[in-house]
mmCIF file with all atom_site columns, N, CA and C in Angstrom:
data_model
loop_
_atom_site.group_PDB
_atom_site.id
_atom_site.type_symbol
_atom_site.label_atom_id
_atom_site.label_alt_id
_atom_site.label_comp_id
_atom_site.label_asym_id
_atom_site.label_entity_id
_atom_site.label_seq_id
_atom_site.pdbx_PDB_ins_code
_atom_site.Cartn_x
_atom_site.Cartn_y
_atom_site.Cartn_z
_atom_site.occupancy
_atom_site.B_iso_or_equiv
_atom_site.pdbx_formal_charge
_atom_site.auth_seq_id
_atom_site.auth_comp_id
_atom_site.auth_asym_id
_atom_site.auth_atom_id
_atom_site.pdbx_PDB_model_num
ATOM 1   N N  . PHE A 1 1  ? 123.006 128.985 12.395 1.00 48.00 ? 25 PHE A N  1
ATOM 2   C CA . PHE A 1 1  ? 124.237 128.722 13.198 1.00 48.00 ? 25 PHE A CA 1
ATOM 3   C C  . PHE A 1 1  ? 124.157 127.274 13.640 1.00 48.00 ? 25 PHE A C  1
ATOM 4   N N  . ASN A 1 2  ? 125.320 126.624 13.636 1.00 55.00 ? 26 ASN A N  1
ATOM 5   C CA . ASN A 1 2  ? 125.375 125.285 14.067 1.00 55.00 ? 26 ASN A CA 1
ATOM 6   C C  . ASN A 1 2  ? 126.374 125.217 15.199 1.00 55.00 ? 26 ASN A C  1
ATOM 7   N N  . PHE A 1 3  ? 125.885 125.465 16.509 1.00 52.00 ? 27 PHE A N  1
ATOM 8   C CA . PHE A 1 3  ? 126.748 125.468 17.611 1.00 52.00 ? 27 PHE A CA 1
ATOM 9   C C  . PHE A 1 3  ? 126.642 124.069 18.216 1.00 52.00 ? 27 PHE A C  1
ATOM 10  N N  . SER A 1 4  ? 127.770 123.571 18.550 1.00 54.00 ? 28 SER A N  1
ATOM 11  C CA . SER A 1 4  ? 127.847 122.216 19.105 1.00 54.00 ? 28 SER A CA 1
ATOM 12  C C  . SER A 1 4  ? 128.629 122.182 20.468 1.00 54.00 ? 28 SER A C  1
ATOM 13  N N  . ILE A 1 5  ? 127.968 121.581 21.486 1.00 53.00 ? 29 ILE A N  1
ATOM 14  C CA . ILE A 1 5  ? 128.579 121.511 22.760 1.00 53.00 ? 29 ILE A CA 1
ATOM 15  C C  . ILE A 1 5  ? 129.981 120.681 22.688 1.00 53.00 ? 29 ILE A C  1
ATOM 16  N N  . ASN A 1 6  ? 130.128 119.896 21.673 1.00 60.00 ? 30 ASN A N  1
ATOM 17  C CA . ASN A 1 6  ? 131.344 119.129 21.556 1.00 60.00 ? 30 ASN A CA 1
ATOM 18  C C  . ASN A 1 6  ? 132.574 119.996 21.127 1.00 60.00 ? 30 ASN A C  1
ATOM 19  N N  . LYS A 1 7  ? 132.280 121.228 20.609 1.00 82.00 ? 31 LYS A N  1
ATOM 20  C CA . LYS A 1 7  ? 133.305 122.073 20.129 1.00 82.00 ? 31 LYS A CA 1
ATOM 21  C C  . LYS A 1 7  ? 133.768 123.087 21.143 1.00 82.00 ? 31 LYS A C  1
ATOM 22  N N  . LEU A 1 8  ? 133.142 123.029 22.347 1.00 88.00 ? 32 LEU A N  1
ATOM 23  C CA . LEU A 1 8  ? 133.503 123.935 23.399 1.00 88.00 ? 32 LEU A CA 1
ATOM 24  C C  . LEU A 1 8  ? 134.761 123.465 24.101 1.00 88.00 ? 32 LEU A C  1
ATOM 25  N N  . ARG A 1 9  ? 135.566 124.437 24.491 1.00 92.00 ? 33 ARG A N  1
ATOM 26  C CA . ARG A 1 9  ? 136.771 124.137 25.324 1.00 92.00 ? 33 ARG A CA 1
ATOM 27  C C  . ARG A 1 9  ? 136.352 123.860 26.764 1.00 92.00 ? 33 ARG A C  1
ATOM 28  N N  . ASP A 1 10 ? 137.271 123.345 27.486 1.00 93.00 ? 34 ASP A N  1
ATOM 29  C CA . ASP A 1 10 ? 136.883 123.022 28.923 1.00 93.00 ? 34 ASP A CA 1
ATOM 30  C C  . ASP A 1 10 ? 136.572 124.241 29.695 1.00 93.00 ? 34 ASP A C  1
ATOM 31  N N  . TYR A 1 11 ? 137.243 125.372 29.509 1.00 94.00 ? 35 TYR A N  1
ATOM 32  C CA . TYR A 1 11 ? 136.943 126.578 30.285 1.00 94.00 ? 35 TYR A CA 1
ATOM 33  C C  . TYR A 1 11 ? 135.592 127.171 29.828 1.00 94.00 ? 35 TYR A C  1
ATOM 34  N N  . GLN A 1 12 ? 135.221 126.970 28.590 1.00 94.00 ? 36 GLN A N  1
ATOM 35  C CA . GLN A 1 12 ? 133.963 127.461 28.106 1.00 94.00 ? 36 GLN A CA 1
ATOM 36  C C  . GLN A 1 12 ? 132.805 126.590 28.747 1.00 94.00 ? 36 GLN A C  1
ATOM 37  N N  . ILE A 1 13 ? 132.989 125.346 28.831 1.00 93.00 ? 37 ILE A N  1
ATOM 38  C CA . ILE A 1 13 ? 131.970 124.474 29.530 1.00 93.00 ? 37 ILE A CA 1
ATOM 39  C C  . ILE A 1 13 ? 131.867 124.855 30.975 1.00 93.00 ? 37 ILE A C  1
ATOM 40  N N  . GLU A 1 14 ? 133.026 125.169 31.624 1.00 94.00 ? 38 GLU A N  1
ATOM 41  C CA . GLU A 1 14 ? 133.026 125.575 32.977 1.00 94.00 ? 38 GLU A CA 1
ATOM 42  C C  . GLU A 1 14 ? 132.193 126.854 33.175 1.00 94.00 ? 38 GLU A C  1
ATOM 43  N N  . CYS A 1 15 ? 132.369 127.865 32.187 1.00 93.00 ? 39 CYS A N  1
ATOM 44  C CA . CYS A 1 15 ? 131.639 129.083 32.211 1.00 93.00 ? 39 CYS A CA 1
ATOM 45  C C  . CYS A 1 15 ? 130.054 128.812 32.188 1.00 93.00 ? 39 CYS A C  1
ATOM 46  N N  . ILE A 1 16 ? 129.702 127.891 31.238 1.00 93.00 ? 40 ILE A N  1
ATOM 47  C CA . ILE A 1 16 ? 128.259 127.578 31.033 1.00 93.00 ? 40 ILE A CA 1
ATOM 48  C C  . ILE A 1 16 ? 127.716 126.932 32.297 1.00 93.00 ? 40 ILE A C  1
ATOM 49  N N  . ASN A 1 17 ? 128.521 126.073 32.932 1.00 93.00 ? 41 ASN A N  1
ATOM 50  C CA . ASN A 1 17 ? 128.087 125.467 34.200 1.00 93.00 ? 41 ASN A CA 1
ATOM 51  C C  . ASN A 1 17 ? 127.862 126.540 35.295 1.00 93.00 ? 41 ASN A C  1
ATOM 52  N N  . LEU A 1 18 ? 128.841 127.482 35.359 1.00 93.00 ? 42 LEU A N  1
ATOM 53  C CA . LEU A 1 18 ? 128.669 128.551 36.317 1.00 93.00 ? 42 LEU A CA 1
ATOM 54  C C  . LEU A 1 18 ? 127.438 129.460 36.081 1.00 93.00 ? 42 LEU A C  1
ATOM 55  N N  . ILE A 1 19 ? 127.217 129.715 34.800 1.00 92.00 ? 43 ILE A N  1
ATOM 56  C CA . ILE A 1 19 ? 126.025 130.457 34.410 1.00 92.00 ? 43 ILE A CA 1
ATOM 57  C C  . ILE A 1 19 ? 124.725 129.745 34.899 1.00 92.00 ? 43 ILE A C  1
ATOM 58  N N  . ASN A 1 20 ? 124.740 128.460 34.636 1.00 89.00 ? 44 ASN A N  1
ATOM 59  C CA . ASN A 1 20 ? 123.567 127.557 35.048 1.00 89.00 ? 44 ASN A CA 1
ATOM 60  C C  . ASN A 1 20 ? 123.378 127.592 36.597 1.00 89.00 ? 44 ASN A C  1
ATOM 61  N N  . GLN A 1 21 ? 124.493 127.594 37.327 1.00 91.00 ? 45 GLN A N  1
ATOM 62  C CA . GLN A 1 21 ? 124.392 127.598 38.779 1.00 91.00 ? 45 GLN A CA 1
ATOM 63  C C  . GLN A 1 21 ? 123.944 129.012 39.254 1.00 91.00 ? 45 GLN A C  1
ATOM 64  N N  . SER A 1 22 ? 124.161 130.030 38.504 1.00 90.00 ? 46 SER A N  1
ATOM 65  C CA . SER A 1 22 ? 123.865 131.366 38.965 1.00 90.00 ? 46 SER A CA 1
ATOM 66  C C  . SER A 1 22 ? 122.598 131.924 38.205 1.00 90.00 ? 46 SER A C  1
ATOM 67  N N  . ILE A 1 23 ? 121.727 131.086 37.775 1.00 83.00 ? 47 ILE A N  1
ATOM 68  C CA . ILE A 1 23 ? 120.656 131.436 36.856 1.00 83.00 ? 47 ILE A CA 1
ATOM 69  C C  . ILE A 1 23 ? 119.720 132.542 37.420 1.00 83.00 ? 47 ILE A C  1
ATOM 70  N N  . ASN A 1 24 ? 119.606 132.613 38.761 1.00 84.00 ? 48 ASN A N  1
ATOM 71  C CA . ASN A 1 24 ? 118.735 133.635 39.331 1.00 84.00 ? 48 ASN A CA 1
ATOM 72  C C  . ASN A 1 24 ? 119.513 134.780 39.872 1.00 84.00 ? 48 ASN A C  1
ATOM 73  N N  . ASN A 1 25 ? 120.775 134.957 39.569 1.00 86.00 ? 49 ASN A N  1
ATOM 74  C CA . ASN A 1 25 ? 121.635 136.009 40.018 1.00 86.00 ? 49 ASN A CA 1
ATOM 75  C C  . ASN A 1 25 ? 122.369 136.673 38.797 1.00 86.00 ? 49 ASN A C  1
ATOM 76  N N  . ASN A 1 26 ? 122.880 137.836 39.075 1.00 83.00 ? 50 ASN A N  1
ATOM 77  C CA . ASN A 1 26 ? 123.720 138.409 38.056 1.00 83.00 ? 50 ASN A CA 1
ATOM 78  C C  . ASN A 1 26 ? 125.036 137.799 37.919 1.00 83.00 ? 50 ASN A C  1
ATOM 79  N N  . ILE A 1 27 ? 125.549 137.702 36.710 1.00 83.00 ? 51 ILE A N  1
ATOM 80  C CA . ILE A 1 27 ? 126.911 137.120 36.557 1.00 83.00 ? 51 ILE A CA 1
ATOM 81  C C  . ILE A 1 27 ? 127.609 137.906 35.447 1.00 83.00 ? 51 ILE A C  1
ATOM 82  N N  . MET A 1 28 ? 128.919 137.922 35.596 1.00 83.00 ? 52 MET A N  1
ATOM 83  C CA . MET A 1 28 ? 129.790 138.614 34.596 1.00 83.00 ? 52 MET A CA 1
ATOM 84  C C  . MET A 1 28 ? 130.834 137.632 34.181 1.00 83.00 ? 52 MET A C  1
ATOM 85  N N  . ILE A 1 29 ? 131.028 137.483 32.810 1.00 84.00 ? 53 ILE A N  1
ATOM 86  C CA . ILE A 1 29 ? 132.077 136.646 32.307 1.00 84.00 ? 53 ILE A CA 1
ATOM 87  C C  . ILE A 1 29 ? 133.222 137.521 31.908 1.00 84.00 ? 53 ILE A C  1
ATOM 88  N N  . CYS A 1 30 ? 134.371 137.268 32.495 1.00 88.00 ? 54 CYS A N  1
ATOM 89  C CA . CYS A 1 30 ? 135.572 138.089 32.232 1.00 88.00 ? 54 CYS A CA 1
ATOM 90  C C  . CYS A 1 30 ? 136.619 137.176 31.649 1.00 88.00 ? 54 CYS A C  1
ATOM 91  N N  . LEU A 1 31 ? 136.794 137.218 30.359 1.00 91.00 ? 55 LEU A N  1
ATOM 92  C CA . LEU A 1 31 ? 137.816 136.343 29.662 1.00 91.00 ? 55 LEU A CA 1
ATOM 93  C C  . LEU A 1 31 ? 138.582 137.286 28.680 1.00 91.00 ? 55 LEU A C  1
ATOM 94  N N  . PRO A 1 32 ? 139.764 136.903 28.300 1.00 92.00 ? 56 PRO A N  1
ATOM 95  C CA . PRO A 1 32 ? 140.552 137.707 27.341 1.00 92.00 ? 56 PRO A CA 1
ATOM 96  C C  . PRO A 1 32 ? 139.873 137.742 25.991 1.00 92.00 ? 56 PRO A C  1
ATOM 97  N N  . THR A 1 33 ? 140.256 138.720 25.158 1.00 87.00 ? 57 THR A N  1
ATOM 98  C CA . THR A 1 33 ? 139.772 138.790 23.809 1.00 87.00 ? 57 THR A CA 1
ATOM 99  C C  . THR A 1 33 ? 140.070 137.505 23.037 1.00 87.00 ? 57 THR A C  1
ATOM 100 N N  . GLY A 1 34 ? 139.107 137.050 22.327 1.00 89.00 ? 58 GLY A N  1
ATOM 101 C CA . GLY A 1 34 ? 139.218 135.843 21.462 1.00 89.00 ? 58 GLY A CA 1
ATOM 102 C C  . GLY A 1 34 ? 139.078 134.534 22.095 1.00 89.00 ? 58 GLY A C  1
ATOM 103 N N  . THR A 1 35 ? 138.489 134.517 23.347 1.00 91.00 ? 59 THR A N  1
ATOM 104 C CA . THR A 1 35 ? 138.374 133.279 24.032 1.00 91.00 ? 59 THR A CA 1
ATOM 105 C C  . THR A 1 35 ? 136.949 132.712 23.940 1.00 91.00 ? 59 THR A C  1
ATOM 106 N N  . GLY A 1 36 ? 136.019 133.398 23.228 1.00 89.00 ? 60 GLY A N  1
ATOM 107 C CA . GLY A 1 36 ? 134.738 132.820 22.871 1.00 89.00 ? 60 GLY A CA 1
ATOM 108 C C  . GLY A 1 36 ? 133.624 133.250 23.862 1.00 89.00 ? 60 GLY A C  1
ATOM 109 N N  . LYS A 1 37 ? 133.618 134.460 24.334 1.00 89.00 ? 61 LYS A N  1
ATOM 110 C CA . LYS A 1 37 ? 132.532 134.869 25.263 1.00 89.00 ? 61 LYS A CA 1
ATOM 111 C C  . LYS A 1 37 ? 131.152 134.777 24.584 1.00 89.00 ? 61 LYS A C  1
ATOM 112 N N  . ASN A 1 38 ? 131.115 135.288 23.327 1.00 87.00 ? 62 ASN A N  1
ATOM 113 C CA . ASN A 1 38 ? 129.861 135.199 22.585 1.00 87.00 ? 62 ASN A CA 1
ATOM 114 C C  . ASN A 1 38 ? 129.424 133.742 22.282 1.00 87.00 ? 62 ASN A C  1
ATOM 115 N N  . PHE A 1 39 ? 130.432 132.874 22.009 1.00 90.00 ? 63 PHE A N  1
ATOM 116 C CA . PHE A 1 39 ? 130.183 131.503 21.800 1.00 90.00 ? 63 PHE A CA 1
ATOM 117 C C  . PHE A 1 39 ? 129.653 130.788 23.005 1.00 90.00 ? 63 PHE A C  1
ATOM 118 N N  . ILE A 1 40 ? 130.148 131.133 24.154 1.00 92.00 ? 64 ILE A N  1
ATOM 119 C CA . ILE A 1 40 ? 129.682 130.644 25.494 1.00 92.00 ? 64 ILE A CA 1
ATOM 120 C C  . ILE A 1 40 ? 128.228 131.008 25.636 1.00 92.00 ? 64 ILE A C  1
ATOM 121 N N  . ILE A 1 41 ? 127.881 132.257 25.503 1.00 90.00 ? 65 ILE A N  1
ATOM 122 C CA . ILE A 1 41 ? 126.471 132.720 25.778 1.00 90.00 ? 65 ILE A CA 1
ATOM 123 C C  . ILE A 1 41 ? 125.527 132.103 24.713 1.00 90.00 ? 65 ILE A C  1
ATOM 124 N N  . ALA A 1 42 ? 126.006 131.961 23.480 1.00 89.00 ? 66 ALA A N  1
ATOM 125 C CA . ALA A 1 42 ? 125.165 131.391 22.428 1.00 89.00 ? 66 ALA A CA 1
ATOM 126 C C  . ALA A 1 42 ? 124.858 129.928 22.815 1.00 89.00 ? 66 ALA A C  1
ATOM 127 N N  . ASN A 1 43 ? 125.784 129.196 23.244 1.00 91.00 ? 67 ASN A N  1
ATOM 128 C CA . ASN A 1 43 ? 125.660 127.762 23.582 1.00 91.00 ? 67 ASN A CA 1
ATOM 129 C C  . ASN A 1 43 ? 124.816 127.681 24.845 1.00 91.00 ? 67 ASN A C  1
ATOM 130 N N  . PHE A 1 44 ? 124.936 128.573 25.799 1.00 91.00 ? 68 PHE A N  1
ATOM 131 C CA . PHE A 1 44 ? 124.113 128.601 26.968 1.00 91.00 ? 68 PHE A CA 1
ATOM 132 C C  . PHE A 1 44 ? 122.674 128.774 26.567 1.00 91.00 ? 68 PHE A C  1
ATOM 133 N N  . ILE A 1 45 ? 122.389 129.784 25.773 1.00 91.00 ? 69 ILE A N  1
ATOM 134 C CA . ILE A 1 45 ? 121.008 130.054 25.312 1.00 91.00 ? 69 ILE A CA 1
ATOM 135 C C  . ILE A 1 45 ? 120.428 128.854 24.535 1.00 91.00 ? 69 ILE A C  1
ATOM 136 N N  . LYS A 1 46 ? 121.248 128.248 23.674 1.00 90.00 ? 70 LYS A N  1
ATOM 137 C CA . LYS A 1 46 ? 120.786 127.122 22.894 1.00 90.00 ? 70 LYS A CA 1
ATOM 138 C C  . LYS A 1 46 ? 120.393 125.990 23.838 1.00 90.00 ? 70 LYS A C  1
ATOM 139 N N  . GLN A 1 47 ? 121.193 125.687 24.872 1.00 89.00 ? 71 GLN A N  1
ATOM 140 C CA . GLN A 1 47 ? 120.870 124.620 25.807 1.00 89.00 ? 71 GLN A CA 1
ATOM 141 C C  . GLN A 1 47 ? 119.539 124.894 26.566 1.00 89.00 ? 71 GLN A C  1
ATOM 142 N N  . ARG A 1 48 ? 119.409 126.210 27.021 1.00 89.00 ? 72 ARG A N  1
ATOM 143 C CA . ARG A 1 48 ? 118.218 126.612 27.763 1.00 89.00 ? 72 ARG A CA 1
ATOM 144 C C  . ARG A 1 48 ? 117.011 126.575 26.853 1.00 89.00 ? 72 ARG A C  1
ATOM 145 N N  . TYR A 1 49 ? 117.153 126.948 25.602 1.00 90.00 ? 73 TYR A N  1
ATOM 146 C CA . TYR A 1 49 ? 116.034 126.978 24.615 1.00 90.00 ? 73 TYR A CA 1
ATOM 147 C C  . TYR A 1 49 ? 115.470 125.557 24.385 1.00 90.00 ? 73 TYR A C  1
ATOM 148 N N  . ILE A 1 50 ? 116.410 124.622 24.337 1.00 91.00 ? 74 ILE A N  1
ATOM 149 C CA . ILE A 1 50 ? 115.963 123.244 24.069 1.00 91.00 ? 74 ILE A CA 1
ATOM 150 C C  . ILE A 1 50 ? 115.034 122.733 25.155 1.00 91.00 ? 74 ILE A C  1
ATOM 151 N N  . THR A 1 51 ? 115.316 123.129 26.380 1.00 90.00 ? 75 THR A N  1
ATOM 152 C CA . THR A 1 51 ? 114.510 122.640 27.526 1.00 90.00 ? 75 THR A CA 1
ATOM 153 C C  . THR A 1 51 ? 113.419 123.607 27.924 1.00 90.00 ? 75 THR A C  1
ATOM 154 N N  . ASN A 1 52 ? 113.533 124.899 27.571 1.00 90.00 ? 76 ASN A N  1
ATOM 155 C CA . ASN A 1 52 ? 112.597 125.965 27.903 1.00 90.00 ? 76 ASN A CA 1
ATOM 156 C C  . ASN A 1 52 ? 112.332 126.871 26.714 1.00 90.00 ? 76 ASN A C  1
ATOM 157 N N  . PRO A 1 53 ? 111.635 126.319 25.667 1.00 91.00 ? 77 PRO A N  1
ATOM 158 C CA . PRO A 1 53 ? 111.505 127.188 24.421 1.00 91.00 ? 77 PRO A CA 1
ATOM 159 C C  . PRO A 1 53 ? 110.692 128.414 24.587 1.00 91.00 ? 77 PRO A C  1
ATOM 160 N N  . ASN A 1 54 ? 109.942 128.626 25.640 1.00 93.00 ? 78 ASN A N  1
ATOM 161 C CA . ASN A 1 54 ? 109.103 129.757 25.839 1.00 93.00 ? 78 ASN A CA 1
ATOM 162 C C  . ASN A 1 54 ? 109.811 130.840 26.661 1.00 93.00 ? 78 ASN A C  1
ATOM 163 N N  . GLU A 1 55 ? 111.042 130.576 27.091 1.00 89.00 ? 79 GLU A N  1
ATOM 164 C CA . GLU A 1 55 ? 111.797 131.637 27.802 1.00 89.00 ? 79 GLU A CA 1
ATOM 165 C C  . GLU A 1 55 ? 112.233 132.718 26.846 1.00 89.00 ? 79 GLU A C  1
ATOM 166 N N  . LYS A 1 56 ? 112.306 133.933 27.375 1.00 88.00 ? 80 LYS A N  1
ATOM 167 C CA . LYS A 1 56 ? 112.873 135.022 26.645 1.00 88.00 ? 80 LYS A CA 1
ATOM 168 C C  . LYS A 1 56 ? 114.241 135.413 27.087 1.00 88.00 ? 80 LYS A C  1
ATOM 169 N N  . TYR A 1 57 ? 115.080 135.932 26.136 1.00 83.00 ? 81 TYR A N  1
ATOM 170 C CA . TYR A 1 57 ? 116.495 136.257 26.507 1.00 83.00 ? 81 TYR A CA 1
ATOM 171 C C  . TYR A 1 57 ? 116.781 137.666 25.999 1.00 83.00 ? 81 TYR A C  1
ATOM 172 N N  . LEU A 1 58 ? 117.522 138.375 26.794 1.00 82.00 ? 82 LEU A N  1
ATOM 173 C CA . LEU A 1 58 ? 117.898 139.724 26.505 1.00 82.00 ? 82 LEU A CA 1
ATOM 174 C C  . LEU A 1 58 ? 119.420 139.844 26.600 1.00 82.00 ? 82 LEU A C  1
ATOM 175 N N  . ILE A 1 59 ? 120.075 140.203 25.551 1.00 79.00 ? 83 ILE A N  1
ATOM 176 C CA . ILE A 1 59 ? 121.561 140.326 25.599 1.00 79.00 ? 83 ILE A CA 1
ATOM 177 C C  . ILE A 1 59 ? 121.816 141.811 25.341 1.00 79.00 ? 83 ILE A C  1
ATOM 178 N N  . LEU A 1 60 ? 122.507 142.415 26.232 1.00 76.00 ? 84 LEU A N  1
ATOM 179 C CA . LEU A 1 60 ? 122.903 143.902 26.016 1.00 76.00 ? 84 LEU A CA 1
ATOM 180 C C  . LEU A 1 60 ? 124.376 143.958 25.737 1.00 76.00 ? 84 LEU A C  1
ATOM 181 N N  . VAL A 1 61 ? 124.666 144.725 24.747 1.00 74.00 ? 85 VAL A N  1
ATOM 182 C CA . VAL A 1 61 ? 126.096 144.925 24.330 1.00 74.00 ? 85 VAL A CA 1
ATOM 183 C C  . VAL A 1 61 ? 126.315 146.436 24.118 1.00 74.00 ? 85 VAL A C  1
ATOM 184 N N  . PRO A 1 62 ? 127.525 146.883 24.424 1.00 73.00 ? 86 PRO A N  1
ATOM 185 C CA . PRO A 1 62 ? 127.770 148.330 24.193 1.00 73.00 ? 86 PRO A CA 1
ATOM 186 C C  . PRO A 1 62 ? 127.899 148.679 22.714 1.00 73.00 ? 86 PRO A C  1
ATOM 187 N N  . LEU A 1 63 ? 127.497 149.824 22.324 1.00 73.00 ? 87 LEU A N  1
ATOM 188 C CA . LEU A 1 63 ? 127.644 150.273 20.953 1.00 73.00 ? 87 LEU A CA 1
ATOM 189 C C  . LEU A 1 63 ? 129.069 150.691 20.671 1.00 73.00 ? 87 LEU A C  1
ATOM 190 N N  . MET A 1 64 ? 129.779 151.092 21.600 1.00 72.00 ? 88 MET A N  1
ATOM 191 C CA . MET A 1 64 ? 131.208 151.408 21.415 1.00 72.00 ? 88 MET A CA 1
ATOM 192 C C  . MET A 1 64 ? 132.039 151.060 22.577 1.00 72.00 ? 88 MET A C  1
ATOM 193 N N  . ALA A 1 65 ? 133.254 150.715 22.409 1.00 68.00 ? 89 ALA A N  1
ATOM 194 C CA . ALA A 1 65 ? 134.112 150.271 23.479 1.00 68.00 ? 89 ALA A CA 1
ATOM 195 C C  . ALA A 1 65 ? 134.480 151.478 24.306 1.00 68.00 ? 89 ALA A C  1
ATOM 196 N N  . VAL A 1 66 ? 134.524 151.314 25.612 1.00 66.00 ? 90 VAL A N  1
ATOM 197 C CA . VAL A 1 66 ? 134.868 152.344 26.566 1.00 66.00 ? 90 VAL A CA 1
ATOM 198 C C  . VAL A 1 66 ? 136.367 152.126 26.952 1.00 66.00 ? 90 VAL A C  1
ATOM 199 N N  . ILE A 1 67 ? 137.193 153.159 26.630 1.00 68.00 ? 91 ILE A N  1
ATOM 200 C CA . ILE A 1 67 ? 138.585 153.045 26.894 1.00 68.00 ? 91 ILE A CA 1
ATOM 201 C C  . ILE A 1 67 ? 138.935 154.192 27.923 1.00 68.00 ? 91 ILE A C  1
ATOM 202 N N  . ILE A 1 68 ? 139.615 153.807 28.959 1.00 69.00 ? 92 ILE A N  1
ATOM 203 C CA . ILE A 1 68 ? 140.042 154.802 29.940 1.00 69.00 ? 92 ILE A CA 1
ATOM 204 C C  . ILE A 1 68 ? 141.511 154.837 29.967 1.00 69.00 ? 92 ILE A C  1
ATOM 205 N N  . ILE A 1 69 ? 142.149 155.955 29.730 1.00 69.00 ? 93 ILE A N  1
ATOM 206 C CA . ILE A 1 69 ? 143.562 156.019 29.703 1.00 69.00 ? 93 ILE A CA 1
ATOM 207 C C  . ILE A 1 69 ? 144.024 156.792 30.884 1.00 69.00 ? 93 ILE A C  1
#
């Protein structure tokens, strides 16, 4: 994968900055479908890995969407 910080949109950069500020707290990213939530977290991890290569990362995702009607 070739992720580049230059290809991030302003709101994605803002999300990464908020994640960095909340590094010792829980955080939830709520954005509409197709706005790059996975791209945001991938770029965040890439940035952290460059400066902290020994850190471990765990990403949890649901196996199926939960829909409440």
